Short mmCIF file of C-alpha atoms and ligand atoms in Angstrom, two decimals:
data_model
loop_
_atom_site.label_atom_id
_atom_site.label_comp_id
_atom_site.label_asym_id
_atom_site.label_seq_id
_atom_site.Cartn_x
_atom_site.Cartn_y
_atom_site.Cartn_z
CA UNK A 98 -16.71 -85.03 -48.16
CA UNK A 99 -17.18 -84.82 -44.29
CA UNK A 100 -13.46 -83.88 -44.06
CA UNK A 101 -14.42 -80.86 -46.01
CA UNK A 102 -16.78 -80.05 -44.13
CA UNK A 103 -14.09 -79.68 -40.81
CA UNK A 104 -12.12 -77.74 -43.28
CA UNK A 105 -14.66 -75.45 -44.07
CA UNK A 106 -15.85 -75.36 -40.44
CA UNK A 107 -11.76 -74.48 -39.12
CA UNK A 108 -11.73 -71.39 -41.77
CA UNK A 109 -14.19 -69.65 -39.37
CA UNK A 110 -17.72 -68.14 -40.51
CA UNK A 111 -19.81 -71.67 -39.90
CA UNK A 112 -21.92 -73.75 -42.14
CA UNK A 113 -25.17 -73.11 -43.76
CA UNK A 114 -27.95 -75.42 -42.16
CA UNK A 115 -28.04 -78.17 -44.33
CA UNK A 116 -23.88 -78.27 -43.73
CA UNK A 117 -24.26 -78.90 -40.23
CA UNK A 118 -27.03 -81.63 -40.67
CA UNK A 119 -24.51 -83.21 -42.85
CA UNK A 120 -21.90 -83.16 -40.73
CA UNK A 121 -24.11 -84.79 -37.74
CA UNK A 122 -25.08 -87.27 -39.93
CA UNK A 123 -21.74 -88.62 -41.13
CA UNK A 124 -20.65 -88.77 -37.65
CA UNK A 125 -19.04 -91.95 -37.23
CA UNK A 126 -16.14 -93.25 -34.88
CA UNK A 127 -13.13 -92.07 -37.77
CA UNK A 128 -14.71 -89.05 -38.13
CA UNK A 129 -14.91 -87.93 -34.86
CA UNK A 130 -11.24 -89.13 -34.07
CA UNK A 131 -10.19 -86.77 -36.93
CA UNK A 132 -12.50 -84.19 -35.09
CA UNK A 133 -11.33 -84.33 -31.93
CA UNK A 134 -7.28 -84.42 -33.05
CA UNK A 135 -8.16 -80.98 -34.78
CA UNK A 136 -10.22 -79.83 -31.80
CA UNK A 137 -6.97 -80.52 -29.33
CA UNK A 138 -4.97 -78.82 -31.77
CA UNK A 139 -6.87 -75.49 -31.44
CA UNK A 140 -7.66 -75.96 -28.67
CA UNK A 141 -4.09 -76.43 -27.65
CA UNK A 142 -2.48 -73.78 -30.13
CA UNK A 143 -4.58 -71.11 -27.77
CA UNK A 144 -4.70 -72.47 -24.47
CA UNK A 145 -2.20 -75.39 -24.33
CA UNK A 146 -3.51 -78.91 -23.32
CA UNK A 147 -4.93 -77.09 -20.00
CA UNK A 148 -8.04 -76.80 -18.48
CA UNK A 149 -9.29 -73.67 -16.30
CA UNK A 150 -11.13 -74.64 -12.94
CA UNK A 151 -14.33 -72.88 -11.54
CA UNK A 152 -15.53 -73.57 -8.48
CA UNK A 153 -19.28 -74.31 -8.62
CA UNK A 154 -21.26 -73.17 -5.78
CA UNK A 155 -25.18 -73.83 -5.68
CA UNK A 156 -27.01 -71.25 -3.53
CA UNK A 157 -30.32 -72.29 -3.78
CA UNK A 158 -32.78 -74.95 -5.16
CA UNK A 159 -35.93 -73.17 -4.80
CA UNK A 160 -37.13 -72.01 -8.27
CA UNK A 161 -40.11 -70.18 -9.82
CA UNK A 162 -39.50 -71.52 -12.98
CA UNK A 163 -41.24 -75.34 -14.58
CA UNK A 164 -38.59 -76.46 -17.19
CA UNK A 165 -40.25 -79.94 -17.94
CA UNK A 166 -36.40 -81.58 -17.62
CA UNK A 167 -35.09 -80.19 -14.84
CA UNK A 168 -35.63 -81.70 -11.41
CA UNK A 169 -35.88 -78.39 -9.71
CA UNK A 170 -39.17 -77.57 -11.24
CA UNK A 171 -41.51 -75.60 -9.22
CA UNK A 172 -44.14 -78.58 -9.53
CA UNK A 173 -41.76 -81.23 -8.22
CA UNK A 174 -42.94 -81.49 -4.59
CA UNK A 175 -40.59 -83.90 -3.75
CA UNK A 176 -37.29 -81.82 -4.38
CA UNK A 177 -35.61 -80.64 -0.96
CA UNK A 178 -35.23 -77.20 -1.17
CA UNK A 179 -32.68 -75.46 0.40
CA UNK A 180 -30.93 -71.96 0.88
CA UNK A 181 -27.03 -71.30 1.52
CA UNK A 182 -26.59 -68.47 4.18
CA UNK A 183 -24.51 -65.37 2.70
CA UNK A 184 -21.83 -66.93 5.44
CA UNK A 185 -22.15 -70.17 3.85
CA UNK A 186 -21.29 -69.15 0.67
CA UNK A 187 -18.97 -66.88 1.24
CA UNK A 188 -16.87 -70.07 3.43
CA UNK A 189 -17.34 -72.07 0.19
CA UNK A 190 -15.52 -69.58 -1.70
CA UNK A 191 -12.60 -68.85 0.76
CA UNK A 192 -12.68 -72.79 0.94
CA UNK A 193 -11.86 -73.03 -2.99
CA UNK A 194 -9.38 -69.75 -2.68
CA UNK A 195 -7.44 -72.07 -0.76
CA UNK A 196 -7.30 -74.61 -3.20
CA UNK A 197 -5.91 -71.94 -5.73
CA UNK A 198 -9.66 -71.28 -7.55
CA UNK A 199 -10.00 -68.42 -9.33
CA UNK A 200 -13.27 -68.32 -10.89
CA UNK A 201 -16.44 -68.70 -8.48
CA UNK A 202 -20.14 -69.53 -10.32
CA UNK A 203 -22.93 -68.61 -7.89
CA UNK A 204 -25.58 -70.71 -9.63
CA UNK A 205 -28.98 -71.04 -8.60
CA UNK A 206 -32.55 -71.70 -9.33
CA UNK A 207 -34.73 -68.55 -9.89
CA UNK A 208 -35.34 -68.01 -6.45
CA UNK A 209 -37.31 -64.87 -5.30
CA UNK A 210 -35.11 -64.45 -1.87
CA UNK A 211 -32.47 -63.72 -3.78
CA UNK A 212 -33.47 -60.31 -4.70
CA UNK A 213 -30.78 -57.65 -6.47
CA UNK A 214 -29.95 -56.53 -3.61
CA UNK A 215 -28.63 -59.68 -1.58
CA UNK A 216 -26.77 -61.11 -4.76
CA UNK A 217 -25.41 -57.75 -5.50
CA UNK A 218 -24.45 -57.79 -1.25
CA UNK A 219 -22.80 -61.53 -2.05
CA UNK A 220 -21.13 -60.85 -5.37
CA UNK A 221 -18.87 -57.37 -3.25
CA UNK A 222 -18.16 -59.64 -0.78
CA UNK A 223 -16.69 -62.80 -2.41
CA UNK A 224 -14.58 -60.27 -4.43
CA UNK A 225 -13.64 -58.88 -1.31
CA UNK A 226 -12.68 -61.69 0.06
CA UNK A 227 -10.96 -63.36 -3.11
CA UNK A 228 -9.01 -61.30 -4.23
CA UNK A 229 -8.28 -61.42 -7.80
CA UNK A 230 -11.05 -63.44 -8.94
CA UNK A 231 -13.67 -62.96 -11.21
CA UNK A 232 -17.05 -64.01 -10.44
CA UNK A 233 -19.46 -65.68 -12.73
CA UNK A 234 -23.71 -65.59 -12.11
CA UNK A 235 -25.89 -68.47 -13.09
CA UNK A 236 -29.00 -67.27 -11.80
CA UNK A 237 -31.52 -67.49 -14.89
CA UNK A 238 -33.63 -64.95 -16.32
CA UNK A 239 -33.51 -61.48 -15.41
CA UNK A 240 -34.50 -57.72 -16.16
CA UNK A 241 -31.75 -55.78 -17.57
CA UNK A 242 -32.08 -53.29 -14.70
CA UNK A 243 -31.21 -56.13 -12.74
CA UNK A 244 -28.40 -57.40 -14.70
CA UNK A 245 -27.17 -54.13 -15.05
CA UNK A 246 -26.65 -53.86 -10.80
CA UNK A 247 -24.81 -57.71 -10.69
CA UNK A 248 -22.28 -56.16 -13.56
CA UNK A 249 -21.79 -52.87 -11.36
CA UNK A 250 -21.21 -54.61 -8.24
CA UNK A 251 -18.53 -56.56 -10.31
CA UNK A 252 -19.65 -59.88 -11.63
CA UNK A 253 -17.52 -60.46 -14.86
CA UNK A 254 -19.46 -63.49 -16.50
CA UNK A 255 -23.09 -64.51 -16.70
CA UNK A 256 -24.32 -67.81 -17.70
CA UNK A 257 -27.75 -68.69 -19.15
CA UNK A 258 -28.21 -71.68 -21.19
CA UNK A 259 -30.24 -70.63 -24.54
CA UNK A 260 -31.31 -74.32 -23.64
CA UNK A 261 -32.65 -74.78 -27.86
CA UNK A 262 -32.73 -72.19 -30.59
CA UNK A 263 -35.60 -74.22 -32.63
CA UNK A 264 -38.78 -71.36 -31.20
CA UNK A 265 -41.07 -75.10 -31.64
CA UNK A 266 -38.42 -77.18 -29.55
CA UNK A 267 -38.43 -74.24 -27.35
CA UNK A 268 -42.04 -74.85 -26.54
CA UNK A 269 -41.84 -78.13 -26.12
CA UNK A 270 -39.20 -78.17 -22.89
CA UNK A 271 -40.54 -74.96 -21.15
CA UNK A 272 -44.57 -73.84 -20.37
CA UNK A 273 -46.13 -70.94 -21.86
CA UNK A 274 -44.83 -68.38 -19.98
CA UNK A 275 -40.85 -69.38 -20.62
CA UNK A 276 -39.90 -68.02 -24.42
CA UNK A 277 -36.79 -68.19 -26.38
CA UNK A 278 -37.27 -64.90 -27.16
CA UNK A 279 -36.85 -63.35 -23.44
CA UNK A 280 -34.52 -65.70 -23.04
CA UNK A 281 -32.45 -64.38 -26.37
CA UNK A 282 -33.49 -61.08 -24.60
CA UNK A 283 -31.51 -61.82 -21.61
CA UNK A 284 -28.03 -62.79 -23.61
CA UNK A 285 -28.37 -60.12 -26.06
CA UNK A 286 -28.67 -57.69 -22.22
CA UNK A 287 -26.00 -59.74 -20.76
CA UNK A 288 -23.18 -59.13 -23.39
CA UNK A 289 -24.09 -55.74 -23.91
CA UNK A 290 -23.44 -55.18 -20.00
CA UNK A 291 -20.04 -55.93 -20.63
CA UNK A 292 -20.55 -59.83 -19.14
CA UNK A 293 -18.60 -62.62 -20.84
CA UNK A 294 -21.46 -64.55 -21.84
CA UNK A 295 -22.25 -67.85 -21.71
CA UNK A 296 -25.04 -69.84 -23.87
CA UNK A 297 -25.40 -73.70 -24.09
CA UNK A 298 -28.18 -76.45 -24.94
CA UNK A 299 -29.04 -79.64 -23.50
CA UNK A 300 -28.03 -82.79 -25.74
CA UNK A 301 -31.10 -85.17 -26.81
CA UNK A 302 -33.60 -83.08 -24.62
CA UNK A 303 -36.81 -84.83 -25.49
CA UNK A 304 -37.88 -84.08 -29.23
CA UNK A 305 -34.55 -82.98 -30.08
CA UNK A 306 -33.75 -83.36 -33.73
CA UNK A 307 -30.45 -82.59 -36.20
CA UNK A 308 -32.50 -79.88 -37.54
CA UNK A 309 -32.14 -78.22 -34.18
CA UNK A 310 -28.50 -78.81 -33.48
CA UNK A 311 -27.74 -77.25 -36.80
CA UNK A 312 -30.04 -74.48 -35.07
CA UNK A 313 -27.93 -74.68 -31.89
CA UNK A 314 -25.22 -74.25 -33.80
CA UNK A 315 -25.64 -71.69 -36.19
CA UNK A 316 -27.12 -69.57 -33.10
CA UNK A 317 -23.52 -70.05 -31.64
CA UNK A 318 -21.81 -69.24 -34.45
CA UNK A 319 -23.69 -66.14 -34.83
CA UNK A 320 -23.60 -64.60 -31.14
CA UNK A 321 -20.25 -66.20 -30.46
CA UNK A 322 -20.30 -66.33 -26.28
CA UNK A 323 -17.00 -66.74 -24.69
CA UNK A 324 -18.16 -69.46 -22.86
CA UNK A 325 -20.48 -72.68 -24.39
CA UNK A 326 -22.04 -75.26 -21.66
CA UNK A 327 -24.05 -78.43 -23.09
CA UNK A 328 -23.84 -81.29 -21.38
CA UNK A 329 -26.15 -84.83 -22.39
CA UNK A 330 -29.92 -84.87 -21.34
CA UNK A 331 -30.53 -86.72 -18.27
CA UNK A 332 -34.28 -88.24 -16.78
CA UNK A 333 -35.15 -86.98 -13.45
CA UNK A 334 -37.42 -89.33 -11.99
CA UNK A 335 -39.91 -86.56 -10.55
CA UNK A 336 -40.05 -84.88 -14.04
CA UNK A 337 -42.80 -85.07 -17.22
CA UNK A 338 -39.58 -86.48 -19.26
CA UNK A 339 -38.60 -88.97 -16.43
CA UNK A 340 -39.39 -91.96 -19.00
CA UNK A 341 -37.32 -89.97 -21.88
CA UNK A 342 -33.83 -91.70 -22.87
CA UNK A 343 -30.47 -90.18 -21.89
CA UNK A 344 -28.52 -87.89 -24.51
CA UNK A 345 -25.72 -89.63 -26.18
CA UNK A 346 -22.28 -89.29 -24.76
CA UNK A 347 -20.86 -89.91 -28.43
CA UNK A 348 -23.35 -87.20 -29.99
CA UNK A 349 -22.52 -84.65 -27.13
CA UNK A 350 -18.53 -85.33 -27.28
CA UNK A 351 -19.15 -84.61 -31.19
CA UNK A 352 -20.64 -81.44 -30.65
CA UNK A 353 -17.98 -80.40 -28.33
CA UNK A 354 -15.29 -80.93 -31.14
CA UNK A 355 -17.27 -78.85 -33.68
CA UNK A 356 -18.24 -76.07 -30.98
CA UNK A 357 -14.33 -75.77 -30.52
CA UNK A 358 -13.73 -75.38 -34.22
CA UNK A 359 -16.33 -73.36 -34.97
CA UNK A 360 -15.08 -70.87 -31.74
CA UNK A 361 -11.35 -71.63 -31.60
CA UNK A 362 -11.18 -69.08 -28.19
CA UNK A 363 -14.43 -70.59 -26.67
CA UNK A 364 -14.55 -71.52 -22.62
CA UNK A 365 -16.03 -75.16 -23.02
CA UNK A 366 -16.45 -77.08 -19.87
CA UNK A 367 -16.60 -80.72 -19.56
CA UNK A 368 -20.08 -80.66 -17.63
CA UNK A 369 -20.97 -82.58 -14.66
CA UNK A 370 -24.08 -84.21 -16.32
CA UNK A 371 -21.20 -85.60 -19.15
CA UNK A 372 -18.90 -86.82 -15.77
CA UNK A 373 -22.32 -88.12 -14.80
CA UNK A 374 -22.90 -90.29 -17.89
CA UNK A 375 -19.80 -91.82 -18.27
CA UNK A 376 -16.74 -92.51 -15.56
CA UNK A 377 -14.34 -91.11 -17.77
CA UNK A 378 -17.12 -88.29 -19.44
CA UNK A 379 -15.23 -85.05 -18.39
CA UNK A 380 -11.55 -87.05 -19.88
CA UNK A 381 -13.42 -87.45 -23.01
CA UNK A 382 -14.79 -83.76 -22.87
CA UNK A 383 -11.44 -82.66 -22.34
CA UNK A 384 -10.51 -84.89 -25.52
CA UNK A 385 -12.97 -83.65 -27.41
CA UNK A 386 -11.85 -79.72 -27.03
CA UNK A 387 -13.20 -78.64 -23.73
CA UNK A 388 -10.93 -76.73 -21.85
CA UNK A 389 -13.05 -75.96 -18.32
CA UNK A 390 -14.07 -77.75 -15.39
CA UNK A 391 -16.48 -76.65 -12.71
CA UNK A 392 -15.45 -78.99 -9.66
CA UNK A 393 -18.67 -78.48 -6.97
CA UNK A 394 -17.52 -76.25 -3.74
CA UNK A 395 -21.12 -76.23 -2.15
CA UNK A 396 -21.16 -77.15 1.41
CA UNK A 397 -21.63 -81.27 1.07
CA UNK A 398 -24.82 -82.05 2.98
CA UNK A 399 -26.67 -79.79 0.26
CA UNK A 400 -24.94 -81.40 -2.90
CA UNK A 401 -27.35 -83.85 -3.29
CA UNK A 402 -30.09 -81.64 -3.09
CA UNK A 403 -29.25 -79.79 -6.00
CA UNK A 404 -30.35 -82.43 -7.93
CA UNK A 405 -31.56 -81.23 -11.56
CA UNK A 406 -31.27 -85.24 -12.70
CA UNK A 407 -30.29 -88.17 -11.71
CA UNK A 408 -27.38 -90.19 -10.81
CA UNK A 409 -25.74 -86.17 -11.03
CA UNK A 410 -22.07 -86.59 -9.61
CA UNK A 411 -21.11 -84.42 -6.87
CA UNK A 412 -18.25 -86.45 -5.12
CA UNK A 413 -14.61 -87.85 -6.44
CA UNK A 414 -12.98 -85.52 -9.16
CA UNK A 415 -16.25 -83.83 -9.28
CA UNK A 416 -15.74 -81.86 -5.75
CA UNK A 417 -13.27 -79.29 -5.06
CA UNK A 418 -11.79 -81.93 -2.17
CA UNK A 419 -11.14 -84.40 -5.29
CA UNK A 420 -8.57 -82.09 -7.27
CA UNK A 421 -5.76 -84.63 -6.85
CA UNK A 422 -7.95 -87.05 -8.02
CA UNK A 423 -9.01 -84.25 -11.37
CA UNK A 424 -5.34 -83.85 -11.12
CA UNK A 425 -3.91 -87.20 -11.84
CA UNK A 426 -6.70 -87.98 -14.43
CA UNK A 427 -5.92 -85.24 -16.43
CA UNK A 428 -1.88 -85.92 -16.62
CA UNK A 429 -3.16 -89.58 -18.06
CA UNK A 430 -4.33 -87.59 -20.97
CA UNK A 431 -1.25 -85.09 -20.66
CA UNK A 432 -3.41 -82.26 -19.74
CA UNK A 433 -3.24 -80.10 -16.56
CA UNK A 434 -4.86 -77.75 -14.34
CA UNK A 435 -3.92 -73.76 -15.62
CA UNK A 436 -3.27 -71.07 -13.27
CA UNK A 437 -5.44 -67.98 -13.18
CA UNK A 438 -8.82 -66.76 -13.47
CA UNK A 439 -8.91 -68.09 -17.14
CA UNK A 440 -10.91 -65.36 -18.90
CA UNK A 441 -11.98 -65.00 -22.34
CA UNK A 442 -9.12 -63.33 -24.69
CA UNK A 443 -10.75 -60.92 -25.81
CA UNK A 444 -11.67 -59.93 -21.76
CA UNK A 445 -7.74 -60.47 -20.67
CA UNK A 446 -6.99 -58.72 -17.69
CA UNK A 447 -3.44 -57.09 -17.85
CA UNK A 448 -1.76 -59.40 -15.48
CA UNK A 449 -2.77 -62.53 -16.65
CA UNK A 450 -1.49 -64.98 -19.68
CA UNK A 451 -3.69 -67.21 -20.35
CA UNK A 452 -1.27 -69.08 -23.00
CA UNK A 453 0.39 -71.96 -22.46
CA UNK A 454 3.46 -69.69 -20.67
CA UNK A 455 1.59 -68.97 -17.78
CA UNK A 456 2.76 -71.04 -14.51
CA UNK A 457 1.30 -74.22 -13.65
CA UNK A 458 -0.59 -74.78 -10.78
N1 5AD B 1102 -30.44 -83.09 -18.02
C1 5AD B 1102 -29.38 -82.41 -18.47
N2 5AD B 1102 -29.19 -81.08 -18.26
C2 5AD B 1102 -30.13 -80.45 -17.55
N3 5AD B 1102 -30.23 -79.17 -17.18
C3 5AD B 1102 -31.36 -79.01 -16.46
N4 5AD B 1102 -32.00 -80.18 -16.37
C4 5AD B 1102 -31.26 -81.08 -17.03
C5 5AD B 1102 -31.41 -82.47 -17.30
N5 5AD B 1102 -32.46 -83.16 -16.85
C6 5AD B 1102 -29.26 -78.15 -17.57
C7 5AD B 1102 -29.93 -76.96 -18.24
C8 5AD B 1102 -29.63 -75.81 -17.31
C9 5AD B 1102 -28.39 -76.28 -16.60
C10 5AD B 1102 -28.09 -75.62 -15.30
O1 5AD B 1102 -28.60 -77.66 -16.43
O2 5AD B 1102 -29.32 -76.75 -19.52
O3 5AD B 1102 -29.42 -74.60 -17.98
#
């Protein structure tokens, strides 16, 4: 029966609701195996067994926002905040260039320094200084006005975490003044902008239920990003949830595997916070169907300030100085690093493969 169900969800067009509960709750260890073989075999079919690399930098911890999870609240008077220098970023970058990275994320809290005009200022000049890359915002909720000026000054992707699509659940992680709906808002703005769009959801965020996975998913299956970030639920100590349990690794690798059937084309990193659960988390991303990982370029005396939960990795395989380390632990699961600034298909730029032809890096 459950087999049917990944049959049904490989022909495309998703579940109905009460399909994906079912298929949650018949996960067992068989049935993910059987999963994740079909996963890699999309997966691969459209990609090969490689993964893209993005270097992650974090420009700021300061944030206006009071997500009850997320260790960078506004009310957490303990966080150290800091604030990379347009000089310090822009090293970071040129720093991963080196390294062969083609993809930079500038991803922040919603800090008010960074106003239009000094992220529109940063984005020109790490193009400038890159050339060939594309450059991806993560820099939370915006106007469209605003979003409109990051596109123009030629950011190419744009992620933003829906974070839950269950309106209640919604409610329960963010205050008041934080809705799904502007949130929503902001994707439906993003993609229309011409951003590849990115969307996501925490695993076994505190009163997180099956019923609003199936949500999760169905919302992805409907609005189809090109890119899909969820990662397991961690405590941060200075938090409201800093008692809650962790997500499951099992549950989250799970989801991964559908996410890739249900979007054979998707962008699916293995997250830090699943390298952060587990030693071998992002190998068993990457096992599961991922197919990107975001190794951390930020200068390394502010890593650990960027600290959204605990125990988050920011060293070994996880930095951009680790990539022979990323390197050799992907050949022991025959995978490797792809060339390239690994864009969506349906956003391929006219000098770049993305297939499996494409030259290895
Ligand atoms: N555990 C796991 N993921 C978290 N995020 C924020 N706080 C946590 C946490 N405590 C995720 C959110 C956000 C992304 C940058 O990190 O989904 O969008």
């Amino acid at each position: 029966m459950s087999l049917q169900l990944l049959d049904k969800l490989a022909e495309g067009g998703g579940l109905s609701h009460a399909e994906y509960v079912e298929l949650l709750q018949a996960r067992s260890p068989a049935l993910a195996e059987e999963l994740f073989a079909r996963a890699r075999r999309v997966r691969d079919r459209i990609y090969g067994p490689q993964v893209f690399l993005r270097g992650l930098v974090e420009l700021t911890s300061y944030c206006r926002n009071d997500c009850y999870y997320c260790g960078l609240r506004r009310s957490n008077r303990n966080a150290e905040r800091y604030r990379l220098t347009p000089e310090q970023i822009l090293a970071s970058c040129e720093v991963g260039y080196r390294l062969g990275f083609r993809t930079f994320v500038l991803q922040g809290g919603e800090d008010e320094y960074f106003i239009d005009e000094r992220v529109v200022a940063l984005v020109r000049s790490v193009k400038a200084s890159c050339p060939g890359s594309a450059v991806t915002l993560s820099l939370g909720e915006k106007p469209y006005e605003s979003y409109r000026q990051l596109r123009e000054a030629g950011a190419e992707r744009y992620l933003l975490r829906h974070e839950t699509a269950d309106p209640e659940h919604y409610r329960k992680l963010h205050p008041e003044n934080l809705t799904l709906e502007n949130r929503l808002r902001c994707l439906h703005d993003l993609r229309s902008l011409g951003f590849q769009t990115g969307a996501g959801f925490i695993v076994g965020s505190p009163g997180q239920t099956l019923d609003c996975l199936a949500k999760d998913l169905a919302f992805l299956a409907d609005f189809k990003p090109e890119m899909i970030g969820i990662g397991p639920f961690m405590p941060h100590h200075d938090t409201p949830f800093a008692q809650a349990p962790a997500g499951d690794l099992d549950l989250t690798l799970f989801l991964l595997g559908v996410i890739r059937l249900l979007l054979p084309t998707v962008l699916l990193p293995a997250t830090t916070a699943l390298g952060s659960i587990h030693p071998r988390g992002r190998e068993l991303g990457v096992l599961a169907g991922a197919n990107v990982i975001m190794p951390n370029l930020s200068p390394p005396d502010v890593r650990d300030k960027y600290s959204i939960y605990d125990n988050k990795l920011s060293s070994g395989a996880e930095a951009a100085e680790g990539l022979e380390d990323l390197r050799r632990r992907l050949a022991e699961i025959n995978c490797r690093i792809a060339p390239g600034r690994g864009d969506h298909p349906n956003f391929a730029q006219p000098d770049e493969t993305t297939a499996a032809s494409s030259k290895k890096m």
